[in-house]
mmCIF file of C-alpha atoms in Angstrom:
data_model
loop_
_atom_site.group_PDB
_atom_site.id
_atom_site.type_symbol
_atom_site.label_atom_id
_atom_site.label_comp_id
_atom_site.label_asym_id
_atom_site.label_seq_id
_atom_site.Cartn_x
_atom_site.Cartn_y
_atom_site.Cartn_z
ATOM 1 C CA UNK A 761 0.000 0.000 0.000
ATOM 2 C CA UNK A 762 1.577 3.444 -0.906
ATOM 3 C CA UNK A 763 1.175 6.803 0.957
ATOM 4 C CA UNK A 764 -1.020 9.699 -0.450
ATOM 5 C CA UNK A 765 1.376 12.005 -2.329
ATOM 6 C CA UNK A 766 2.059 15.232 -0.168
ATOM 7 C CA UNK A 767 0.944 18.060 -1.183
ATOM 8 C CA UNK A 768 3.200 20.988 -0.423
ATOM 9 C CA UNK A 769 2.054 24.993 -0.129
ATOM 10 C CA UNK A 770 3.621 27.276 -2.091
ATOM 11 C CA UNK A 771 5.580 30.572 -0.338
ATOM 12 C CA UNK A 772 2.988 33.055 0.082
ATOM 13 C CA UNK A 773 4.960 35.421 -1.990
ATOM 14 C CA UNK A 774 5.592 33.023 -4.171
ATOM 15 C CA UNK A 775 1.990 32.301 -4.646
ATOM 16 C CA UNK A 776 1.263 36.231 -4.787
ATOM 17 C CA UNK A 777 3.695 36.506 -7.701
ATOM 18 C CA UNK A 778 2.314 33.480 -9.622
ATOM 19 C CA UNK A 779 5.885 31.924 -9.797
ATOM 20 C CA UNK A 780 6.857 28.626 -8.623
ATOM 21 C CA UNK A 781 9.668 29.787 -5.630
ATOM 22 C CA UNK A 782 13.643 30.780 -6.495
ATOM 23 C CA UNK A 783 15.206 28.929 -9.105
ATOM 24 C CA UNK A 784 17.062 25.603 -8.305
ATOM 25 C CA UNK A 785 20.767 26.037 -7.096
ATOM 26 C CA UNK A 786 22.641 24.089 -9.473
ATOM 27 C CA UNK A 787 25.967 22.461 -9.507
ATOM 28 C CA UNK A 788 27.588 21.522 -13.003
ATOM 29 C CA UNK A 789 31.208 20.809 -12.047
ATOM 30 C CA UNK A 790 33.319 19.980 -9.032
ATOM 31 C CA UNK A 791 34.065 23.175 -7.096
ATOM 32 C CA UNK A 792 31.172 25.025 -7.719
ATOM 33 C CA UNK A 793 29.320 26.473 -4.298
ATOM 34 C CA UNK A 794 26.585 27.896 -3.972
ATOM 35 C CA UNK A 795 26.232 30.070 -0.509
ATOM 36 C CA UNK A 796 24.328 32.858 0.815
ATOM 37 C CA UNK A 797 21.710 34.314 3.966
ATOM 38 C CA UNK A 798 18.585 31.811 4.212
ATOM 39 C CA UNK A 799 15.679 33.967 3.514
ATOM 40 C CA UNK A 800 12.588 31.874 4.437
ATOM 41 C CA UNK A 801 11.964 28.843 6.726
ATOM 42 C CA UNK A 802 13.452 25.803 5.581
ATOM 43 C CA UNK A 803 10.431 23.010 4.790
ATOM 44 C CA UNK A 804 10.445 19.609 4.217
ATOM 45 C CA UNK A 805 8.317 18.315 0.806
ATOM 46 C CA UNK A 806 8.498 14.923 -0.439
ATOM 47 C CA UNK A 807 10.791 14.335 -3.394
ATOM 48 C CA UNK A 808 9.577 13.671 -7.523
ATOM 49 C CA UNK A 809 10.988 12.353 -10.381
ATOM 50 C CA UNK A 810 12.153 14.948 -12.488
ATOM 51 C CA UNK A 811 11.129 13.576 -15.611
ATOM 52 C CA UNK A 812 7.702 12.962 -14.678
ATOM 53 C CA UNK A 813 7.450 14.793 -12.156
ATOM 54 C CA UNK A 814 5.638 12.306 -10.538
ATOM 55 C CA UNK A 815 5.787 11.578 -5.893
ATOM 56 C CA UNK A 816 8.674 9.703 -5.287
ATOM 57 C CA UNK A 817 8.430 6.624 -2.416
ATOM 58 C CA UNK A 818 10.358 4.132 -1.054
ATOM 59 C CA UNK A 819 10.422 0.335 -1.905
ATOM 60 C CA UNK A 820 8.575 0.095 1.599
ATOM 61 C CA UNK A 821 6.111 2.476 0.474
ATOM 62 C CA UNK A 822 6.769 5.636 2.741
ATOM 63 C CA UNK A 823 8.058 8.801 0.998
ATOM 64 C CA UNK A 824 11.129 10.098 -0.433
ATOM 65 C CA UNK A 825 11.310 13.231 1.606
ATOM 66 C CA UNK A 826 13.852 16.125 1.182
ATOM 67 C CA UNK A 827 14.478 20.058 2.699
ATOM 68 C CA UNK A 828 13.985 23.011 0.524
ATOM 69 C CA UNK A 829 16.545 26.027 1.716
ATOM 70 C CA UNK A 830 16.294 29.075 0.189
ATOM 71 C CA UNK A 831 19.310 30.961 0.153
ATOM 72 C CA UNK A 832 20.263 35.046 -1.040
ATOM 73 C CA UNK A 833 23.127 34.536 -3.479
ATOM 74 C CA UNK A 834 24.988 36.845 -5.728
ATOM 75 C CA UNK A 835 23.967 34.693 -8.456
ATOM 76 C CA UNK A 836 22.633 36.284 -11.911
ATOM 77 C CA UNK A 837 21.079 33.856 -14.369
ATOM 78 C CA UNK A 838 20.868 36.447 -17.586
ATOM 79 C CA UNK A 839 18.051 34.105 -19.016
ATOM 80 C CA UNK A 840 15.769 34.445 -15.741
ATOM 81 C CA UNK A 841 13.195 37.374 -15.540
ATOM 82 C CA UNK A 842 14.476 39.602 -13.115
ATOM 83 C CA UNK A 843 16.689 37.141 -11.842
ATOM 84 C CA UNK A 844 17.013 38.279 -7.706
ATOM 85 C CA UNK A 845 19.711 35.964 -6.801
ATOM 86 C CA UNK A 846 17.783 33.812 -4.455
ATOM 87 C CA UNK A 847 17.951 29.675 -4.949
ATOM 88 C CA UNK A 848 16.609 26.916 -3.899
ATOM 89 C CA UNK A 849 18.454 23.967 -2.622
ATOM 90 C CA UNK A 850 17.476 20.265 -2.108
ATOM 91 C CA UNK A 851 18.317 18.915 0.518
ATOM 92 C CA UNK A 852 19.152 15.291 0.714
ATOM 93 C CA UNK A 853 21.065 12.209 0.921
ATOM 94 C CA UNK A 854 25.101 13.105 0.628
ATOM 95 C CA UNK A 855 23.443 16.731 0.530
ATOM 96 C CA UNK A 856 21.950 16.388 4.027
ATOM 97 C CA UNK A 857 24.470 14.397 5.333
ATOM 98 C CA UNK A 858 27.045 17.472 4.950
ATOM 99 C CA UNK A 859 24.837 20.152 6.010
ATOM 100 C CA UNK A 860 23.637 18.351 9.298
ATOM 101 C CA UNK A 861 27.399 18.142 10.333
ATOM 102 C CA UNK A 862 27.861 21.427 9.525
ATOM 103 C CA UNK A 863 24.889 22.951 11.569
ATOM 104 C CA UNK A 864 26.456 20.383 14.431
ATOM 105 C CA UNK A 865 30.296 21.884 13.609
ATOM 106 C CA UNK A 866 28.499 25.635 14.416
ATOM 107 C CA UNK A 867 26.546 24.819 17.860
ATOM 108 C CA UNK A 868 23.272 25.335 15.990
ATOM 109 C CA UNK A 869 19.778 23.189 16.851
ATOM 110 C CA UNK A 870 19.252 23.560 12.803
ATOM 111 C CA UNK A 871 19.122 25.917 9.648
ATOM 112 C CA UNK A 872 17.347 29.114 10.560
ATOM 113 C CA UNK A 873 16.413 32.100 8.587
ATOM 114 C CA UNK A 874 19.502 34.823 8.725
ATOM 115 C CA UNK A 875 21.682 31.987 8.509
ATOM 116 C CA UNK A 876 24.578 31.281 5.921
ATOM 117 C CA UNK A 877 24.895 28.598 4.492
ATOM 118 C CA UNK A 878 27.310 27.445 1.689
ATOM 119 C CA UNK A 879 27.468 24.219 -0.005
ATOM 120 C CA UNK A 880 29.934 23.193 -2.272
ATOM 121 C CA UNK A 881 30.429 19.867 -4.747
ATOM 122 C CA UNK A 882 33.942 18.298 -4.385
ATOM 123 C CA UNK A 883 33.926 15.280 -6.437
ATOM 124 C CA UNK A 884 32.151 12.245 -7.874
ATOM 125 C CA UNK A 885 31.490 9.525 -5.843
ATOM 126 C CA UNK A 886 31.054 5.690 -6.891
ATOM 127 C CA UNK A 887 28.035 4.866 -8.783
ATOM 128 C CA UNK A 888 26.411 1.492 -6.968
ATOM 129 C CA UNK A 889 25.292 0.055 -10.081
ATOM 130 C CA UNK A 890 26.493 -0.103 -13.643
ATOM 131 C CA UNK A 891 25.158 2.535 -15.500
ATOM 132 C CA UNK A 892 23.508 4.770 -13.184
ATOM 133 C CA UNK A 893 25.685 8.680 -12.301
ATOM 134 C CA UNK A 894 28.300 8.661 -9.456
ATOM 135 C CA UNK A 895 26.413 10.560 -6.874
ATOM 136 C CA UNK A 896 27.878 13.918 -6.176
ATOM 137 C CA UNK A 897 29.495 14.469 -3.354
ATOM 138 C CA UNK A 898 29.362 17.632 -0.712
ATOM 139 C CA UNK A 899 30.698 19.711 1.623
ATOM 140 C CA UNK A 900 29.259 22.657 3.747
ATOM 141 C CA UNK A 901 29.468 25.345 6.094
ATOM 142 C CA UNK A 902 26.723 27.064 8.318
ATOM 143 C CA UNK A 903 27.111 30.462 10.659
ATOM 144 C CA UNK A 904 24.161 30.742 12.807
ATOM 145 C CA UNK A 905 21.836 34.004 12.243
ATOM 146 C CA UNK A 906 23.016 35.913 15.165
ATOM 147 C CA UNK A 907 26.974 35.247 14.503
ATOM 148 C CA UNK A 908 26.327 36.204 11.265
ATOM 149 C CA UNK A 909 24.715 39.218 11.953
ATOM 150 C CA UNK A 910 27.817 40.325 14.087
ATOM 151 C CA UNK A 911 29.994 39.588 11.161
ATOM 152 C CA UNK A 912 28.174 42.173 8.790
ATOM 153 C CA UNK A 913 28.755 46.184 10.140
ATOM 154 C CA UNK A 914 25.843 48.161 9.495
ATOM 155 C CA UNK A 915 27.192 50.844 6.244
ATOM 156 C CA UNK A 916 27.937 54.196 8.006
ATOM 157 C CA UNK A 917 28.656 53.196 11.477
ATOM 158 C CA UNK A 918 32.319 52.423 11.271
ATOM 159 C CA UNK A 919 33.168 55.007 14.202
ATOM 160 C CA UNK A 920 35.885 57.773 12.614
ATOM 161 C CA UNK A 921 39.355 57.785 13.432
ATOM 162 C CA UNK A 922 40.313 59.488 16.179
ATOM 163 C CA UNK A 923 42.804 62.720 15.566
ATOM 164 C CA UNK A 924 46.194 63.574 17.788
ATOM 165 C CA UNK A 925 46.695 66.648 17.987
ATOM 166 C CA UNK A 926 50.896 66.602 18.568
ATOM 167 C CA UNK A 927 52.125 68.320 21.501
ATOM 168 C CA UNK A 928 52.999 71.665 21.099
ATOM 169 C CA UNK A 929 57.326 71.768 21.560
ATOM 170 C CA UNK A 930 58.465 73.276 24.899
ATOM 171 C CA UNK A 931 60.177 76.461 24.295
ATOM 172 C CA UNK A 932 64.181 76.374 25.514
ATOM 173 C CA UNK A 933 65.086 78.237 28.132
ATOM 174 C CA UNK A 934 66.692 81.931 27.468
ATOM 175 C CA UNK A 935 70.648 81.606 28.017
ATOM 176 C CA UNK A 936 71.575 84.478 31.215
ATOM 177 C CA UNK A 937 72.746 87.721 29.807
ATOM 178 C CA UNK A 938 76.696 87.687 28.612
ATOM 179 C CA UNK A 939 76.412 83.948 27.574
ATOM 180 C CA UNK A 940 75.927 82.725 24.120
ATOM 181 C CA UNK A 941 73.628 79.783 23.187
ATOM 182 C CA UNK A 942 76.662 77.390 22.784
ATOM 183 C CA UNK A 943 78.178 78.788 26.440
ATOM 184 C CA UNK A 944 74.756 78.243 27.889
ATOM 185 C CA UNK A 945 74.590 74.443 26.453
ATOM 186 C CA UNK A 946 78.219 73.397 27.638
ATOM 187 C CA UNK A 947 77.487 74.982 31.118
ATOM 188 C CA UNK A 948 74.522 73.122 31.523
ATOM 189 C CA UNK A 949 76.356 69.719 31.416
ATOM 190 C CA UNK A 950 78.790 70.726 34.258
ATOM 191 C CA UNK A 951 77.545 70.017 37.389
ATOM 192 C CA UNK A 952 79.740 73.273 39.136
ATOM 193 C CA UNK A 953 77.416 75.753 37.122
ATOM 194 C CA UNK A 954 74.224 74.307 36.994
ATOM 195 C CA UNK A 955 73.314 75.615 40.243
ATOM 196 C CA UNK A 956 74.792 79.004 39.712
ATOM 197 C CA UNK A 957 73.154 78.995 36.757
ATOM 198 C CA UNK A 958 69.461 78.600 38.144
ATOM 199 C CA UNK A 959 70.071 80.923 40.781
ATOM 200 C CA UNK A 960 70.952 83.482 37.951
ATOM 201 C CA UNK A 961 67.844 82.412 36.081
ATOM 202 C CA UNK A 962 65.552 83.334 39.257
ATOM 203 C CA UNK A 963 66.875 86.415 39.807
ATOM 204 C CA UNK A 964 66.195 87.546 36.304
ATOM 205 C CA UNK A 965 62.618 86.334 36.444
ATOM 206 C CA UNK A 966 62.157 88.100 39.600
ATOM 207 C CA UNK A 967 63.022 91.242 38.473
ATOM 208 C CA UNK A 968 60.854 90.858 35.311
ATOM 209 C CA UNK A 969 57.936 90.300 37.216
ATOM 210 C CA UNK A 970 56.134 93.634 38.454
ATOM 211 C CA UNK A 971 55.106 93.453 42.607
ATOM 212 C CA UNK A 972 51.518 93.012 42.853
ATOM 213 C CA UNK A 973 49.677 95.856 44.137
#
């Protein structure tokens, strides 16, 4: 006995719009990876054929199930009507398998909208039986919505560079009247003058300031 086939509601902007959701992410040779925010819930829809179109099930009879993530990219399909960059990923077997250890590598529960995600195909597996495709195989990252969110500064908040003013230079000292500059410098490095020399130094300072009255 097989299971009903599940019928799955369309995004409500989606259905607004009269399209069929983001296109499908797609991934035509090793390396390519596909990676951006997650901007809708994640939901879980059973799988079809894509020739037919038709519910998929298992040999038991319960369904072939997969997750739909739809991620922001910076994507631009020139053949797509106003192409936004968002796609559609789906979600399953070696697929799965890499994002579920990456949502357990981050510390998250599970995918969440604000999230980033990034998938990306490495290499071909081994086919199980003749004449059927080597499955692809994955690899993925996931930063949770609020680390992610600290990772992207809000444009025009940077704070400004602080400015230093430099210190303004210390004027040098007057030499005493009937010594040149050069006098002045080599009696400052002998120890007999140095106090003679302050004491001259006072005096003249005293006798340039006027008695208060």
């Amino acid at each position: 006995m097989t299971t009903p086939q599940q019928y799955q509601a369309p995004n409500a902007d989606d259905f607004l719009m009269g399209g069929g959701g983001a296109p499908t992410a797609k991934f035509p040779v090793p390396g390519t990876t596909v990676s951006g925010r997650i901007t809708q819930k994640p939901t879980v829809e059973q799988q079809r054929d894509i020739k037919t179109g038709d519910a998929k099930f298992w040999s038991d009879g319960n369904p072939m199930m997969q997750l739909v993530v739809t991620v922001q990219t910076d994507l631009r399909d020139p053949t797509i009507d106003e192409d936004d960059g968002r796609r559609r990923l789906f979600v399953k077997g070696v697929m799965k398998n890499a994002i579920a250890d990456a949502v357990r590598n981050a510390g998250a529960r599970g995918l969440e909208v604000g999230g980033t995600l990034a998938v990306t195909y490495t290499h071909d597996g081994v086919a199980k039986e003749r004449g059927m495709s080597p499955p692809k195989q994955y690899t993925a990252t996931y930063t949770a919505a609020a680390q992610a969110a600290l990772h992207t500064p809000d444009p025009g908040t940077a704070p400004a560079p602080q400015q230093y003013a430099s210190p303004a230079p210390v004027p040098a000292a007057a030499p005493p009247a009937g010594l040149s500059p050069q006098q002045y410098a080599a009696a400052q490095q002998n120890p007999a003058t140095q106090a003679l020399l302050a004491q001259q130094q006072a005096q003249a300072a005293s006798v340039a300031t006027p008695p208060p009255f």
